[in-house]
PDB file of C-alpha atoms in Angstrom:
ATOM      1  CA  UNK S   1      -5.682  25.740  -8.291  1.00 52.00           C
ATOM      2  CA  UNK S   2      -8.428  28.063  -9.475  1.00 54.00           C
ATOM      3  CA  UNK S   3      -7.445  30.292 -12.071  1.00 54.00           C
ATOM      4  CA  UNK S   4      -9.768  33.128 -13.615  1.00 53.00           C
ATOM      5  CA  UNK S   5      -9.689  33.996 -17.182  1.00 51.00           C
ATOM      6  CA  UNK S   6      -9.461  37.250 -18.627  1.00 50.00           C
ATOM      7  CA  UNK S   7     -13.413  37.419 -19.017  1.00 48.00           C
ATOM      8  CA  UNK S   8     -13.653  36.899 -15.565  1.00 49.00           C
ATOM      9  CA  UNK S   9     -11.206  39.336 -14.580  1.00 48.00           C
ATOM     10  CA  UNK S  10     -12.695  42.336 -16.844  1.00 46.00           C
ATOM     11  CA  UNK S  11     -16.489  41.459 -16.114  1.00 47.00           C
ATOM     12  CA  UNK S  12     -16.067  42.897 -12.479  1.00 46.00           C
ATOM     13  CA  UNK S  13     -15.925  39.700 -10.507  1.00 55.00           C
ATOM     14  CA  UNK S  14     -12.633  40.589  -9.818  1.00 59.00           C
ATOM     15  CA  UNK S  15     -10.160  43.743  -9.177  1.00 65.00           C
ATOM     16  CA  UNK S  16      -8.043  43.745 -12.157  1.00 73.00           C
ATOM     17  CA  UNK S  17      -5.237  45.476 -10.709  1.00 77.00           C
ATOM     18  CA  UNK S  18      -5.320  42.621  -7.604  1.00 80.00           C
ATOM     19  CA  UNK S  19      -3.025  40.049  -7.782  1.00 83.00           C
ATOM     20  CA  UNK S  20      -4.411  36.406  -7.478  1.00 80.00           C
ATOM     21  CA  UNK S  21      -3.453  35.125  -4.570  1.00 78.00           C
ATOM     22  CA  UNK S  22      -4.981  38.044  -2.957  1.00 81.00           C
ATOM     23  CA  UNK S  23      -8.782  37.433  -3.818  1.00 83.00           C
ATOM     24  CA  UNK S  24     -11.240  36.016  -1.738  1.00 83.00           C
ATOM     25  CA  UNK S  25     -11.829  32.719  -3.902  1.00 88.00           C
ATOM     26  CA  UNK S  26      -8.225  31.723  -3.320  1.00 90.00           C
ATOM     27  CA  UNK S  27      -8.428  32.547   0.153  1.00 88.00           C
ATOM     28  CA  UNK S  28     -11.116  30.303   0.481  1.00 90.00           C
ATOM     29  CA  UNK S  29     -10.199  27.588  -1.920  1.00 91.00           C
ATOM     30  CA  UNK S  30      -6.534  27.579  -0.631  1.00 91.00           C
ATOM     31  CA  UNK S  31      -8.424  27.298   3.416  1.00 92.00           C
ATOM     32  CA  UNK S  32     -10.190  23.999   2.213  1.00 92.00           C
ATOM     33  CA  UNK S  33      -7.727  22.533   0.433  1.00 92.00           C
ATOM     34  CA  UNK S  34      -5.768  22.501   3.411  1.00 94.00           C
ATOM     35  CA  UNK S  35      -8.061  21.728   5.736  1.00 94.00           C
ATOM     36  CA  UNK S  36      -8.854  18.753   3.606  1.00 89.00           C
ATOM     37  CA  UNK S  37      -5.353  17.889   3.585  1.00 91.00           C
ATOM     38  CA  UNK S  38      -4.934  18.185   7.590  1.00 94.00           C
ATOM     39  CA  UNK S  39      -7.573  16.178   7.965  1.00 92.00           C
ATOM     40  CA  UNK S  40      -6.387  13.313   5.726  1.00 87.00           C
ATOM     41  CA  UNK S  41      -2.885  13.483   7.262  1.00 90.00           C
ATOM     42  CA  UNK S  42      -4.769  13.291  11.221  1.00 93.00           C
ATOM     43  CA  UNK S  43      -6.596  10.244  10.086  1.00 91.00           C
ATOM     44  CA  UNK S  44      -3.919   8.079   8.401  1.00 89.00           C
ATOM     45  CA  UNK S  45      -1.595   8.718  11.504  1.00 92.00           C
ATOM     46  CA  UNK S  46      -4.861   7.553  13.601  1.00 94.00           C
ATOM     47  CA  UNK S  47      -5.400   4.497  11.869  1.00 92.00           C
ATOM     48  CA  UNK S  48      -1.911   3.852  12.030  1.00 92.00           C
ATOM     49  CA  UNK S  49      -1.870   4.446  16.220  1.00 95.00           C
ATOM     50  CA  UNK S  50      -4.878   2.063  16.241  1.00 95.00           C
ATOM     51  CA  UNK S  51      -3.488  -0.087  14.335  1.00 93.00           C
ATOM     52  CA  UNK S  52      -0.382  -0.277  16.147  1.00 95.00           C
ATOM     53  CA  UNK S  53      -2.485  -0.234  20.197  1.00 95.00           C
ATOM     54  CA  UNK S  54      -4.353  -3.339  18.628  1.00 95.00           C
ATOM     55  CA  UNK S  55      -1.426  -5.190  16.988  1.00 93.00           C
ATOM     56  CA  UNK S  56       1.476  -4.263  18.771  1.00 94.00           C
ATOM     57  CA  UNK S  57       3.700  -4.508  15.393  1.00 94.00           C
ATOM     58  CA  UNK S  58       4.883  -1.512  13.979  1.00 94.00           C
ATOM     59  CA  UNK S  59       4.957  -3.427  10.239  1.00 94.00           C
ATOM     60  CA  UNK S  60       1.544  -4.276  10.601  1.00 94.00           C
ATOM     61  CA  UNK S  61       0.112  -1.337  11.492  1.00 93.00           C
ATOM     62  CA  UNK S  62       2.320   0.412   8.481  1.00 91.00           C
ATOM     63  CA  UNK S  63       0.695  -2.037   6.091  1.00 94.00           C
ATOM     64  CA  UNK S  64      -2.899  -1.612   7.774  1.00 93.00           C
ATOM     65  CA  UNK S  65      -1.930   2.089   6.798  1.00 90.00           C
ATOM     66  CA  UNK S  66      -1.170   1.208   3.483  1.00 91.00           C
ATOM     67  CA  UNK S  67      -4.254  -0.532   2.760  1.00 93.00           C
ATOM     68  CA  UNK S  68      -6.848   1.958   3.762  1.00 91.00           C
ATOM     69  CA  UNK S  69      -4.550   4.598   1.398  1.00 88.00           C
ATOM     70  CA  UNK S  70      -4.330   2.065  -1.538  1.00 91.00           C
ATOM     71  CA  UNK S  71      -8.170   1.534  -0.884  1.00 91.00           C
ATOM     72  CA  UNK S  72      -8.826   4.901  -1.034  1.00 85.00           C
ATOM     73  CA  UNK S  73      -7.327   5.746  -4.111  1.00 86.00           C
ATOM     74  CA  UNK S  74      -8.937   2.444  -5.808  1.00 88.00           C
ATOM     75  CA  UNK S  75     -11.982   4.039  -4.660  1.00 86.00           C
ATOM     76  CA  UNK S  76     -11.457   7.513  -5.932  1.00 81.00           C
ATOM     77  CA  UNK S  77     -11.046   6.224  -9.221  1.00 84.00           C
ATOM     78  CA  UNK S  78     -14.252   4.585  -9.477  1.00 84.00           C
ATOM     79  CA  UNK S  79     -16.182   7.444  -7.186  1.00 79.00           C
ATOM     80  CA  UNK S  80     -14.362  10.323  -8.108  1.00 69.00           C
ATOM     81  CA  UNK S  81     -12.664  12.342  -5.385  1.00 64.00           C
ATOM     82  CA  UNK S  82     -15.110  13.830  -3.301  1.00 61.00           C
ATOM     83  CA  UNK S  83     -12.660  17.150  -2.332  1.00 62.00           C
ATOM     84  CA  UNK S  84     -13.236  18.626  -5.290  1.00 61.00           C
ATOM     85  CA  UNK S  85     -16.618  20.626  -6.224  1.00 60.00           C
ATOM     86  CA  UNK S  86     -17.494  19.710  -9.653  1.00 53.00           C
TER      87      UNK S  86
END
């Protein structure tokens, strides 16, 4: 979650008498974030339909599903998470 400070908020970058959620930063930070998290939820239950049209076992395609989720988060930790601007 973004979350301005006081400098911010007095400096003129934003309408002090705004509440956050209404600024155009959130807007757009709270749009990608879940877009991002659409998107990751589309293509887990993909790989889990191909799994399952190639295999024909509903456990294997649940572990295949597993696997690329376990490998991604293996991966974030040495890559960092791409989502996230730095």
């Amino acid at each position: 979650m973004i979350v301005t400070s006081n400098a911010e908020q007095t400096s003129g970058s934003a309408d002090p008498g705004k509440p956050w959620y209404a600024s155009a930063r959130y807007a757009s930070w709270f749009a990608a974030d879940t877009a991002g998290a659409v998107g990751v939820s589309l293509r887990t239950l993909a790989l889990s339909l191909i799994g399952y049209a190639v295999s024909g076992s509903l456990t294997r395609a649940g572990w295949l599903a597993t696997a690329a989720l376990l490998a991604q988060q293996g991966m974030g930790v040495v890559g960092g998470d791409v989502r996230r601007p730095p």
